[in-house]
Amino acid sequence: MTKHVPVLLDAVLDALGDLRGRRVIDATFGAGGYTRAFLNAGAIVTAFDRDPHVAADADAIKAEFGNRFTFIPEPFSAMGNLNDKYDAVVFDLGISSMQIDDGARGFSFRFDGPLDMRMSAAGISAAELIASSDASQLAKILRDFGDVKKAMPIARALKDAAPTTTGALRNLIHDPRDIAPVFQALRIAVNDEMGELTRALDAVPGLLNDGGICACVTFHSLEDRIVKNTFREWTTAPGDPRMPSVVAAPFKLLRASTPSPAEVARNPRARSAHCRAVIKSY
Ligand SMILES: C[S@@+](CC[C@H](N)C(=O)[O-])C[C@H]1O[C@@H](n2cnc3c(N)ncnc32)[C@H](O)[C@@H]1O
């Protein structure tokens, strides 16, 4: 199986600066590419991942770095339960190459496998989501999370055929341009990706020390919009009439960047990535 190649890691490391002795939350462990780089730079890392398949990589890093590394096999929205303070919280969102390239996980229309799409072992699969939703709920998912234009006819076809494999789902979609958006929309809904991100970001200001940094790497416009708007709120001065709800603005924008053409050539998965980072500074 393809090992995940970290995306925008240099931009993230650049935003984080000197990591010696710094306490970092890696919200999305994946294959441990980011975590390993943070540990090699001298950080103390607490990592989350809700995918049980990453356990072997987490164990290997634990064996190598001992108590400088803690792995929490839970959704990253659980970071709100941590009682410590940290110097950085990093998100590298979306799915890993290991997940998309494993046909048995049901994420990809390039393989025929069970229509699962769960990152974690818990919750309902994409096939169960289709079975338990009505056509208008499915059409809303397709519109909101995939910007699918013919959402209602596709939703009705999903209800009629009740696909249980990725191949069957793919065959139901007549316009090839709709295939990737339909798969994306179902995956986002199955994993409550927007809810997870919103809840985790809500916890970040309370977790960070003064001078602490939050960096997010996003892969599509929906999650990037959540990050961009949240960071705008955090960096808006109180009293700004454009954002009357803001009561404290301890953050400053550090950077916003996209991959270089060389990185995209090396790793096509990087092509839609954005890195945004803010620093907490009173
Ligand atoms: C793009 S990969 C991260 C790759 C990692 N930075 C690396 O260098 O190997 C995203 C990972 O985040 C995990 N993930 C996504 N959403 C999550 C959530 N809400 N809670 C916990 N893990 C999540 C996925 O299971 C996946 O393993």
PDB file of C-alpha atoms and ligand atoms in Angstrom:
ATOM      1  CA  MET A   1       0.000   0.000   0.000  1.00  0.00           C
ATOM      2  CA  THR A   2       1.164   3.541  -0.779  1.00  0.00           C
ATOM      3  CA  LYS A   3       2.648   5.292   2.220  1.00  0.00           C
ATOM      4  CA  HIS A   4       1.166   8.729   2.768  1.00  0.00           C
ATOM      5  CA  VAL A   5       3.501  11.517   1.603  1.00  0.00           C
ATOM      6  CA  PRO A   6       3.072  14.531   3.927  1.00  0.00           C
ATOM      7  CA  VAL A   7       1.674  17.618   2.170  1.00  0.00           C
ATOM      8  CA  LEU A   8       2.895  21.175   2.914  1.00  0.00           C
ATOM      9  CA  LEU A   9       5.057  19.874   5.759  1.00  0.00           C
ATOM     10  CA  ASP A  10       7.734  22.516   5.067  1.00  0.00           C
ATOM     11  CA  ALA A  11       5.134  25.307   5.255  1.00  0.00           C
ATOM     12  CA  VAL A  12       3.860  23.924   8.567  1.00  0.00           C
ATOM     13  CA  LEU A  13       7.372  23.565  10.022  1.00  0.00           C
ATOM     14  CA  ASP A  14       8.193  27.073   8.860  1.00  0.00           C
ATOM     15  CA  ALA A  15       5.068  28.438  10.591  1.00  0.00           C
ATOM     16  CA  LEU A  16       5.830  26.564  13.831  1.00  0.00           C
ATOM     17  CA  GLY A  17       9.441  27.775  14.112  1.00  0.00           C
ATOM     18  CA  ASP A  18      11.785  26.361  16.761  1.00  0.00           C
ATOM     19  CA  LEU A  19      10.125  23.229  18.199  1.00  0.00           C
ATOM     20  CA  ARG A  20      12.740  22.254  20.800  1.00  0.00           C
ATOM     21  CA  GLY A  21      10.909  21.395  24.022  1.00  0.00           C
ATOM     22  CA  ARG A  22       7.585  22.613  22.565  1.00  0.00           C
ATOM     23  CA  ARG A  23       4.357  20.734  23.213  1.00  0.00           C
ATOM     24  CA  VAL A  24       2.502  20.039  19.970  1.00  0.00           C
ATOM     25  CA  ILE A  25      -0.876  18.466  19.232  1.00  0.00           C
ATOM     26  CA  ASP A  26      -0.896  16.653  15.875  1.00  0.00           C
ATOM     27  CA  ALA A  27      -4.663  16.342  15.368  1.00  0.00           C
ATOM     28  CA  THR A  28      -4.331  14.034  12.344  1.00  0.00           C
ATOM     29  CA  PHE A  29      -1.574  11.455  12.851  1.00  0.00           C
ATOM     30  CA  GLY A  30      -2.134   9.482   9.591  1.00  0.00           C
ATOM     31  CA  ALA A  31       1.140   7.749   8.740  1.00  0.00           C
ATOM     32  CA  GLY A  32       2.936   9.901  11.302  1.00  0.00           C
ATOM     33  CA  GLY A  33       4.815  12.018   8.753  1.00  0.00           C
ATOM     34  CA  TYR A  34       4.123  15.307  10.540  1.00  0.00           C
ATOM     35  CA  THR A  35       4.510  13.787  14.012  1.00  0.00           C
ATOM     36  CA  ARG A  36       7.905  12.332  13.133  1.00  0.00           C
ATOM     37  CA  ALA A  37       9.102  15.675  11.763  1.00  0.00           C
ATOM     38  CA  PHE A  38       7.931  17.474  14.944  1.00  0.00           C
ATOM     39  CA  LEU A  39       9.665  14.875  17.151  1.00  0.00           C
ATOM     40  CA  ASN A  40      12.854  15.071  15.091  1.00  0.00           C
ATOM     41  CA  ALA A  41      12.775  18.845  15.614  1.00  0.00           C
ATOM     42  CA  GLY A  42      12.711  18.297  19.397  1.00  0.00           C
ATOM     43  CA  ALA A  43       8.972  18.647  20.156  1.00  0.00           C
ATOM     44  CA  ILE A  44       6.840  16.690  22.628  1.00  0.00           C
ATOM     45  CA  VAL A  45       3.877  15.408  20.604  1.00  0.00           C
ATOM     46  CA  THR A  46       0.338  14.361  21.470  1.00  0.00           C
ATOM     47  CA  ALA A  47      -1.329  12.899  18.368  1.00  0.00           C
ATOM     48  CA  PHE A  48      -4.927  12.011  17.554  1.00  0.00           C
ATOM     49  CA  ASP A  49      -6.311   9.725  14.872  1.00  0.00           C
ATOM     50  CA  ARG A  50      -9.675   7.991  14.863  1.00  0.00           C
ATOM     51  CA  ASP A  51      -8.566   5.382  12.325  1.00  0.00           C
ATOM     52  CA  PRO A  52      -7.623   2.103  14.092  1.00  0.00           C
ATOM     53  CA  HIS A  53      -5.464   1.178  11.075  1.00  0.00           C
ATOM     54  CA  VAL A  54      -2.781   3.697  12.129  1.00  0.00           C
ATOM     55  CA  ALA A  55      -1.987   1.797  15.357  1.00  0.00           C
ATOM     56  CA  ALA A  56       1.128   0.059  13.999  1.00  0.00           C
ATOM     57  CA  ASP A  57       2.704   3.349  12.870  1.00  0.00           C
ATOM     58  CA  ALA A  58       1.828   4.950  16.219  1.00  0.00           C
ATOM     59  CA  ASP A  59       3.385   1.998  18.077  1.00  0.00           C
ATOM     60  CA  ALA A  60       6.576   2.277  16.005  1.00  0.00           C
ATOM     61  CA  ILE A  61       6.919   5.983  16.807  1.00  0.00           C
ATOM     62  CA  LYS A  62       6.206   5.293  20.484  1.00  0.00           C
ATOM     63  CA  ALA A  63       8.967   2.657  20.517  1.00  0.00           C
ATOM     64  CA  GLU A  64      11.383   5.148  18.993  1.00  0.00           C
ATOM     65  CA  PHE A  65      10.531   8.323  20.931  1.00  0.00           C
ATOM     66  CA  GLY A  66       9.152   6.974  24.234  1.00  0.00           C
ATOM     67  CA  ASN A  67       7.429   9.475  26.477  1.00  0.00           C
ATOM     68  CA  ARG A  68       7.981  12.395  24.098  1.00  0.00           C
ATOM     69  CA  PHE A  69       5.046  10.867  22.141  1.00  0.00           C
ATOM     70  CA  THR A  70       1.475  10.174  23.244  1.00  0.00           C
ATOM     71  CA  PHE A  71      -1.117   8.703  20.893  1.00  0.00           C
ATOM     72  CA  ILE A  72      -4.862   9.166  21.491  1.00  0.00           C
ATOM     73  CA  PRO A  73      -7.008   6.888  19.268  1.00  0.00           C
ATOM     74  CA  GLU A  74     -10.028   9.205  19.247  1.00  0.00           C
ATOM     75  CA  PRO A  75     -11.666  11.848  17.052  1.00  0.00           C
ATOM     76  CA  PHE A  76      -9.737  15.101  17.282  1.00  0.00           C
ATOM     77  CA  SER A  77     -12.815  16.932  18.607  1.00  0.00           C
ATOM     78  CA  ALA A  78     -11.894  15.159  21.885  1.00  0.00           C
ATOM     79  CA  MET A  79      -8.926  17.540  22.247  1.00  0.00           C
ATOM     80  CA  GLY A  80     -11.315  19.821  24.149  1.00  0.00           C
ATOM     81  CA  ASN A  81     -11.072  17.303  27.010  1.00  0.00           C
ATOM     82  CA  LEU A  82      -7.305  17.778  27.414  1.00  0.00           C
ATOM     83  CA  ASN A  83      -6.360  19.681  30.540  1.00  0.00           C
ATOM     84  CA  ASP A  84      -2.850  20.795  29.554  1.00  0.00           C
ATOM     85  CA  LYS A  85      -1.644  23.781  27.557  1.00  0.00           C
ATOM     86  CA  TYR A  86       0.201  23.420  24.254  1.00  0.00           C
ATOM     87  CA  ASP A  87       2.476  25.482  22.027  1.00  0.00           C
ATOM     88  CA  ALA A  88       0.935  24.334  18.743  1.00  0.00           C
ATOM     89  CA  VAL A  89      -2.104  22.535  17.346  1.00  0.00           C
ATOM     90  CA  VAL A  90      -1.770  21.221  13.798  1.00  0.00           C
ATOM     91  CA  PHE A  91      -4.446  19.787  11.499  1.00  0.00           C
ATOM     92  CA  ASP A  92      -3.653  18.036   8.206  1.00  0.00           C
ATOM     93  CA  LEU A  93      -7.252  17.386   7.190  1.00  0.00           C
ATOM     94  CA  GLY A  94      -8.984  14.882   4.953  1.00  0.00           C
ATOM     95  CA  ILE A  95      -8.025  11.306   4.297  1.00  0.00           C
ATOM     96  CA  SER A  96      -4.651   9.650   3.910  1.00  0.00           C
ATOM     97  CA  SER A  97      -3.279   7.790   0.908  1.00  0.00           C
ATOM     98  CA  MET A  98      -3.569   4.555   2.921  1.00  0.00           C
ATOM     99  CA  GLN A  99      -7.308   5.145   3.331  1.00  0.00           C
ATOM    100  CA  ILE A 100      -8.075   6.171  -0.253  1.00  0.00           C
ATOM    101  CA  ASP A 101      -5.877   3.458  -1.798  1.00  0.00           C
ATOM    102  CA  ASP A 102      -7.448   0.617   0.194  1.00  0.00           C
ATOM    103  CA  GLY A 103     -10.488  -0.518  -1.832  1.00  0.00           C
ATOM    104  CA  ALA A 104     -11.890  -2.344   1.208  1.00  0.00           C
ATOM    105  CA  ARG A 105     -12.350   1.007   3.017  1.00  0.00           C
ATOM    106  CA  GLY A 106     -14.831   2.166   0.373  1.00  0.00           C
ATOM    107  CA  PHE A 107     -13.472   5.712  -0.089  1.00  0.00           C
ATOM    108  CA  SER A 108     -12.509   5.467  -3.741  1.00  0.00           C
ATOM    109  CA  PHE A 109     -14.416   5.083  -6.990  1.00  0.00           C
ATOM    110  CA  ARG A 110     -11.248   3.643  -8.540  1.00  0.00           C
ATOM    111  CA  PHE A 111     -11.886   0.300  -6.812  1.00  0.00           C
ATOM    112  CA  ASP A 112     -14.900  -1.870  -6.232  1.00  0.00           C
ATOM    113  CA  GLY A 113     -15.340  -2.455  -2.519  1.00  0.00           C
ATOM    114  CA  PRO A 114     -17.908  -2.195   0.248  1.00  0.00           C
ATOM    115  CA  LEU A 115     -19.558   1.238   0.402  1.00  0.00           C
ATOM    116  CA  ASP A 116     -18.130   2.000   3.827  1.00  0.00           C
ATOM    117  CA  MET A 117     -16.127   5.306   3.947  1.00  0.00           C
ATOM    118  CA  ARG A 118     -15.757   5.357   7.750  1.00  0.00           C
ATOM    119  CA  MET A 119     -12.399   6.630   8.974  1.00  0.00           C
ATOM    120  CA  SER A 120     -13.081   5.062  12.353  1.00  0.00           C
ATOM    121  CA  ALA A 121     -14.524   1.663  13.230  1.00  0.00           C
ATOM    122  CA  ALA A 122     -17.581   3.340  14.772  1.00  0.00           C
ATOM    123  CA  GLY A 123     -20.634   5.004  13.265  1.00  0.00           C
ATOM    124  CA  ILE A 124     -22.656   4.177  10.177  1.00  0.00           C
ATOM    125  CA  SER A 125     -21.236   3.354   6.761  1.00  0.00           C
ATOM    126  CA  ALA A 126     -22.089   5.247   3.563  1.00  0.00           C
ATOM    127  CA  ALA A 127     -24.387   2.363   2.520  1.00  0.00           C
ATOM    128  CA  GLU A 128     -26.207   2.628   5.871  1.00  0.00           C
ATOM    129  CA  LEU A 129     -26.404   6.415   5.549  1.00  0.00           C
ATOM    130  CA  ILE A 130     -28.111   6.020   2.168  1.00  0.00           C
ATOM    131  CA  ALA A 131     -30.487   3.384   3.559  1.00  0.00           C
ATOM    132  CA  SER A 132     -31.428   5.444   6.614  1.00  0.00           C
ATOM    133  CA  SER A 133     -31.888   8.855   4.909  1.00  0.00           C
ATOM    134  CA  ASP A 134     -34.735  10.008   2.693  1.00  0.00           C
ATOM    135  CA  ALA A 135     -34.124  11.443  -0.772  1.00  0.00           C
ATOM    136  CA  SER A 136     -34.338  15.072   0.327  1.00  0.00           C
ATOM    137  CA  GLN A 137     -31.802  14.493   3.147  1.00  0.00           C
ATOM    138  CA  LEU A 138     -29.461  12.821   0.652  1.00  0.00           C
ATOM    139  CA  ALA A 139     -29.931  15.646  -1.868  1.00  0.00           C
ATOM    140  CA  LYS A 140     -28.968  18.159   0.832  1.00  0.00           C
ATOM    141  CA  ILE A 141     -25.794  16.169   1.636  1.00  0.00           C
ATOM    142  CA  LEU A 142     -24.886  16.068  -2.063  1.00  0.00           C
ATOM    143  CA  ARG A 143     -25.497  19.811  -2.467  1.00  0.00           C
ATOM    144  CA  ASP A 144     -23.901  20.982   0.786  1.00  0.00           C
ATOM    145  CA  PHE A 145     -20.829  18.744   0.792  1.00  0.00           C
ATOM    146  CA  GLY A 146     -20.243  18.102  -2.923  1.00  0.00           C
ATOM    147  CA  ASP A 147     -21.872  21.047  -4.660  1.00  0.00           C
ATOM    148  CA  VAL A 148     -23.579  18.417  -6.844  1.00  0.00           C
ATOM    149  CA  LYS A 149     -25.832  20.172  -9.356  1.00  0.00           C
ATOM    150  CA  LYS A 150     -28.295  17.342 -10.106  1.00  0.00           C
ATOM    151  CA  ALA A 151     -28.554  16.474  -6.421  1.00  0.00           C
ATOM    152  CA  MET A 152     -32.222  15.433  -6.293  1.00  0.00           C
ATOM    153  CA  PRO A 153     -32.227  13.022  -9.276  1.00  0.00           C
ATOM    154  CA  ILE A 154     -29.030  11.414  -7.976  1.00  0.00           C
ATOM    155  CA  ALA A 155     -30.467  11.195  -4.445  1.00  0.00           C
ATOM    156  CA  ARG A 156     -33.580   9.446  -5.806  1.00  0.00           C
ATOM    157  CA  ALA A 157     -31.403   7.012  -7.770  1.00  0.00           C
ATOM    158  CA  LEU A 158     -29.454   6.271  -4.558  1.00  0.00           C
ATOM    159  CA  LYS A 159     -32.671   5.550  -2.680  1.00  0.00           C
ATOM    160  CA  ASP A 160     -34.046   3.325  -5.475  1.00  0.00           C
ATOM    161  CA  ALA A 161     -30.885   1.285  -5.948  1.00  0.00           C
ATOM    162  CA  ALA A 162     -29.588   1.286  -2.332  1.00  0.00           C
ATOM    163  CA  PRO A 163     -25.984   0.609  -3.447  1.00  0.00           C
ATOM    164  CA  THR A 164     -23.772  -1.350  -1.055  1.00  0.00           C
ATOM    165  CA  THR A 165     -20.565  -1.249  -3.104  1.00  0.00           C
ATOM    166  CA  THR A 166     -18.473   1.603  -4.498  1.00  0.00           C
ATOM    167  CA  GLY A 167     -18.837   0.073  -7.973  1.00  0.00           C
ATOM    168  CA  ALA A 168     -22.642   0.095  -7.726  1.00  0.00           C
ATOM    169  CA  LEU A 169     -22.605   3.718  -6.520  1.00  0.00           C
ATOM    170  CA  ARG A 170     -20.331   4.762  -9.347  1.00  0.00           C
ATOM    171  CA  ASN A 171     -22.538   3.046 -11.947  1.00  0.00           C
ATOM    172  CA  LEU A 172     -25.569   5.004 -10.732  1.00  0.00           C
ATOM    173  CA  ILE A 173     -23.957   8.348 -11.577  1.00  0.00           C
ATOM    174  CA  HIS A 174     -24.368   9.052 -15.274  1.00  0.00           C
ATOM    175  CA  ASP A 175     -22.318  12.245 -15.606  1.00  0.00           C
ATOM    176  CA  PRO A 176     -18.642  11.428 -14.890  1.00  0.00           C
ATOM    177  CA  ARG A 177     -18.170  14.982 -13.542  1.00  0.00           C
ATOM    178  CA  ASP A 178     -20.517  14.120 -10.654  1.00  0.00           C
ATOM    179  CA  ILE A 179     -18.667  10.992  -9.489  1.00  0.00           C
ATOM    180  CA  ALA A 180     -15.918  12.570  -7.367  1.00  0.00           C
ATOM    181  CA  PRO A 181     -18.283  15.187  -5.827  1.00  0.00           C
ATOM    182  CA  VAL A 182     -20.852  12.504  -4.858  1.00  0.00           C
ATOM    183  CA  PHE A 183     -18.148  10.349  -3.227  1.00  0.00           C
ATOM    184  CA  GLN A 184     -16.736  13.418  -1.437  1.00  0.00           C
ATOM    185  CA  ALA A 185     -20.159  14.486  -0.152  1.00  0.00           C
ATOM    186  CA  LEU A 186     -20.989  11.056   1.263  1.00  0.00           C
ATOM    187  CA  ARG A 187     -17.551  10.764   2.889  1.00  0.00           C
ATOM    188  CA  ILE A 188     -17.878  14.176   4.568  1.00  0.00           C
ATOM    189  CA  ALA A 189     -21.342  13.258   5.874  1.00  0.00           C
ATOM    190  CA  VAL A 190     -20.369   9.755   7.068  1.00  0.00           C
ATOM    191  CA  ASN A 191     -17.436  11.164   9.044  1.00  0.00           C
ATOM    192  CA  ASP A 192     -19.145  14.407  10.164  1.00  0.00           C
ATOM    193  CA  GLU A 193     -15.994  16.132   8.936  1.00  0.00           C
ATOM    194  CA  MET A 194     -17.317  19.696   9.189  1.00  0.00           C
ATOM    195  CA  GLY A 195     -18.755  19.135  12.686  1.00  0.00           C
ATOM    196  CA  GLU A 196     -15.483  17.568  13.863  1.00  0.00           C
ATOM    197  CA  LEU A 197     -13.436  20.489  12.533  1.00  0.00           C
ATOM    198  CA  THR A 198     -15.746  23.128  14.012  1.00  0.00           C
ATOM    199  CA  ARG A 199     -15.771  21.479  17.462  1.00  0.00           C
ATOM    200  CA  ALA A 200     -11.999  21.019  17.503  1.00  0.00           C
ATOM    201  CA  LEU A 201     -11.301  24.607  16.412  1.00  0.00           C
ATOM    202  CA  ASP A 202     -13.619  25.829  19.178  1.00  0.00           C
ATOM    203  CA  ALA A 203     -11.305  24.144  21.702  1.00  0.00           C
ATOM    204  CA  VAL A 204      -8.017  25.445  20.256  1.00  0.00           C
ATOM    205  CA  PRO A 205      -7.810  28.964  21.803  1.00  0.00           C
ATOM    206  CA  GLY A 206      -8.233  27.463  25.286  1.00  0.00           C
ATOM    207  CA  LEU A 207      -5.531  24.850  24.651  1.00  0.00           C
ATOM    208  CA  LEU A 208      -2.819  27.218  23.427  1.00  0.00           C
ATOM    209  CA  ASN A 209      -0.194  28.995  25.519  1.00  0.00           C
ATOM    210  CA  ASP A 210       0.543  32.624  24.729  1.00  0.00           C
ATOM    211  CA  GLY A 211       2.683  32.516  21.582  1.00  0.00           C
ATOM    212  CA  GLY A 212       1.035  29.233  20.615  1.00  0.00           C
ATOM    213  CA  ILE A 213       0.346  28.515  16.960  1.00  0.00           C
ATOM    214  CA  CYS A 214      -2.539  26.822  15.155  1.00  0.00           C
ATOM    215  CA  ALA A 215      -1.758  25.576  11.634  1.00  0.00           C
ATOM    216  CA  CYS A 216      -4.300  23.908   9.334  1.00  0.00           C
ATOM    217  CA  VAL A 217      -3.785  22.187   6.006  1.00  0.00           C
ATOM    218  CA  THR A 218      -7.062  21.850   4.078  1.00  0.00           C
ATOM    219  CA  PHE A 219      -7.920  20.015   0.875  1.00  0.00           C
ATOM    220  CA  HIS A 220     -11.260  21.403  -0.263  1.00  0.00           C
ATOM    221  CA  SER A 221     -13.104  24.681  -0.161  1.00  0.00           C
ATOM    222  CA  LEU A 222     -15.623  23.668   2.526  1.00  0.00           C
ATOM    223  CA  GLU A 223     -13.043  22.912   5.196  1.00  0.00           C
ATOM    224  CA  ASP A 224     -10.847  25.788   4.042  1.00  0.00           C
ATOM    225  CA  ARG A 225     -13.810  28.169   4.463  1.00  0.00           C
ATOM    226  CA  ILE A 226     -14.353  26.988   8.051  1.00  0.00           C
ATOM    227  CA  VAL A 227     -10.659  27.509   8.861  1.00  0.00           C
ATOM    228  CA  LYS A 228     -10.494  30.874   7.076  1.00  0.00           C
ATOM    229  CA  ASN A 229     -13.621  32.220   8.786  1.00  0.00           C
ATOM    230  CA  THR A 230     -12.572  30.924  12.208  1.00  0.00           C
ATOM    231  CA  PHE A 231      -9.118  32.467  11.874  1.00  0.00           C
ATOM    232  CA  ARG A 232     -10.704  35.736  10.705  1.00  0.00           C
ATOM    233  CA  GLU A 233     -12.816  35.789  13.841  1.00  0.00           C
ATOM    234  CA  TRP A 234      -9.795  35.063  16.057  1.00  0.00           C
ATOM    235  CA  THR A 235      -7.771  37.842  14.420  1.00  0.00           C
ATOM    236  CA  THR A 236     -10.513  40.477  14.321  1.00  0.00           C
ATOM    237  CA  ALA A 237     -10.163  43.218  16.924  1.00  0.00           C
ATOM    238  CA  PRO A 238     -13.033  43.489  19.418  1.00  0.00           C
ATOM    239  CA  GLY A 239     -15.374  46.296  18.506  1.00  0.00           C
ATOM    240  CA  ASP A 240     -14.855  45.846  14.757  1.00  0.00           C
ATOM    241  CA  PRO A 241     -18.319  46.610  13.325  1.00  0.00           C
ATOM    242  CA  ARG A 242     -17.862  43.914  10.670  1.00  0.00           C
ATOM    243  CA  MET A 243     -17.832  41.264  13.410  1.00  0.00           C
ATOM    244  CA  PRO A 244     -19.870  42.504  16.362  1.00  0.00           C
ATOM    245  CA  SER A 245     -19.910  39.108  18.083  1.00  0.00           C
ATOM    246  CA  VAL A 246     -16.123  39.104  18.587  1.00  0.00           C
ATOM    247  CA  VAL A 247     -15.181  39.794  22.194  1.00  0.00           C
ATOM    248  CA  ALA A 248     -11.457  38.973  22.223  1.00  0.00           C
ATOM    249  CA  ALA A 249      -8.947  38.785  19.412  1.00  0.00           C
ATOM    250  CA  PRO A 250      -5.694  37.443  20.756  1.00  0.00           C
ATOM    251  CA  PHE A 251      -4.509  35.986  17.422  1.00  0.00           C
ATOM    252  CA  LYS A 252      -2.445  37.326  14.541  1.00  0.00           C
ATOM    253  CA  LEU A 253      -2.292  35.834  11.063  1.00  0.00           C
ATOM    254  CA  LEU A 254       1.049  34.104  10.465  1.00  0.00           C
ATOM    255  CA  ARG A 255       0.793  32.744   6.973  1.00  0.00           C
ATOM    256  CA  ALA A 256      -1.430  31.419   4.213  1.00  0.00           C
ATOM    257  CA  SER A 257       0.246  29.369   1.520  1.00  0.00           C
ATOM    258  CA  THR A 258      -0.260  26.778  -1.190  1.00  0.00           C
ATOM    259  CA  PRO A 259       2.201  24.131  -2.432  1.00  0.00           C
ATOM    260  CA  SER A 260       4.904  25.024  -4.918  1.00  0.00           C
ATOM    261  CA  PRO A 261       4.618  23.610  -8.469  1.00  0.00           C
ATOM    262  CA  ALA A 262       7.536  21.325  -7.536  1.00  0.00           C
ATOM    263  CA  GLU A 263       5.618  19.836  -4.575  1.00  0.00           C
ATOM    264  CA  VAL A 264       2.508  19.300  -6.736  1.00  0.00           C
ATOM    265  CA  ALA A 265       4.649  17.602  -9.402  1.00  0.00           C
ATOM    266  CA  ARG A 266       6.183  15.334  -6.745  1.00  0.00           C
ATOM    267  CA  ASN A 267       2.884  14.663  -4.968  1.00  0.00           C
ATOM    268  CA  PRO A 268      -0.323  15.309  -6.977  1.00  0.00           C
ATOM    269  CA  ARG A 269      -2.400  14.928  -3.764  1.00  0.00           C
ATOM    270  CA  ALA A 270      -1.012  18.340  -2.762  1.00  0.00           C
ATOM    271  CA  ARG A 271      -2.661  20.197  -5.646  1.00  0.00           C
ATOM    272  CA  SER A 272      -5.717  21.498  -3.760  1.00  0.00           C
ATOM    273  CA  ALA A 273      -3.975  22.066  -0.412  1.00  0.00           C
ATOM    274  CA  HIS A 274      -3.912  25.321   1.558  1.00  0.00           C
ATOM    275  CA  CYS A 275      -1.944  25.987   4.728  1.00  0.00           C
ATOM    276  CA  ARG A 276      -3.181  28.679   7.112  1.00  0.00           C
ATOM    277  CA  ALA A 277      -1.567  29.530  10.437  1.00  0.00           C
ATOM    278  CA  VAL A 278      -2.275  31.949  13.273  1.00  0.00           C
ATOM    279  CA  ILE A 279      -0.352  32.814  16.450  1.00  0.00           C
ATOM    280  CA  LYS A 280      -1.876  33.597  19.843  1.00  0.00           C
ATOM    281  CA  SER A 281      -0.347  36.804  21.132  1.00  0.00           C
ATOM    282  CA  TYR A 282      -1.900  39.208  23.592  1.00  0.00           C
TER     283      TYR A 282
HETATM  284  C1  LIG B   1      -4.162  13.638   5.531  1.00  0.00           C
HETATM  285  S1  LIG B   1      -4.029  12.396   6.761  1.00  0.00           S
HETATM  286  C2  LIG B   1      -2.751  12.997   7.817  1.00  0.00           C
HETATM  287  C3  LIG B   1      -1.376  12.627   7.346  1.00  0.00           C
HETATM  288  C4  LIG B   1      -0.270  12.963   8.322  1.00  0.00           C
HETATM  289  N1  LIG B   1      -0.121  14.400   8.522  1.00  0.00           N
HETATM  290  C5  LIG B   1       1.040  12.391   7.876  1.00  0.00           C
HETATM  291  O1  LIG B   1       1.974  13.168   7.608  1.00  0.00           O
HETATM  292  O2  LIG B   1       1.165  11.164   7.768  1.00  0.00           O
HETATM  293  C6  LIG B   1      -5.436  12.673   7.739  1.00  0.00           C
HETATM  294  C7  LIG B   1      -5.600  11.712   8.910  1.00  0.00           C
HETATM  295  O3  LIG B   1      -6.475  12.351   9.826  1.00  0.00           O
HETATM  296  C8  LIG B   1      -7.376  11.412  10.343  1.00  0.00           C
HETATM  297  N2  LIG B   1      -8.579  12.160  10.691  1.00  0.00           N
HETATM  298  C9  LIG B   1      -9.373  12.879   9.879  1.00  0.00           C
HETATM  299  N3  LIG B   1     -10.375  13.437  10.566  1.00  0.00           N
HETATM  300  C10 LIG B   1     -10.198  13.069  11.858  1.00  0.00           C
HETATM  301  C11 LIG B   1     -10.897  13.348  13.069  1.00  0.00           C
HETATM  302  N4  LIG B   1     -11.989  14.117  13.078  1.00  0.00           N
HETATM  303  N5  LIG B   1     -10.410  12.838  14.210  1.00  0.00           N
HETATM  304  C12 LIG B   1      -9.279  12.066  14.214  1.00  0.00           C
HETATM  305  N6  LIG B   1      -8.599  11.746  13.110  1.00  0.00           N
HETATM  306  C13 LIG B   1      -9.042  12.258  11.946  1.00  0.00           C
HETATM  307  C14 LIG B   1      -7.592  10.433   9.235  1.00  0.00           C
HETATM  308  O4  LIG B   1      -7.995   9.172   9.772  1.00  0.00           O
HETATM  309  C15 LIG B   1      -6.218  10.385   8.568  1.00  0.00           C
HETATM  310  O5  LIG B   1      -5.443   9.331   9.081  1.00  0.00           O
END
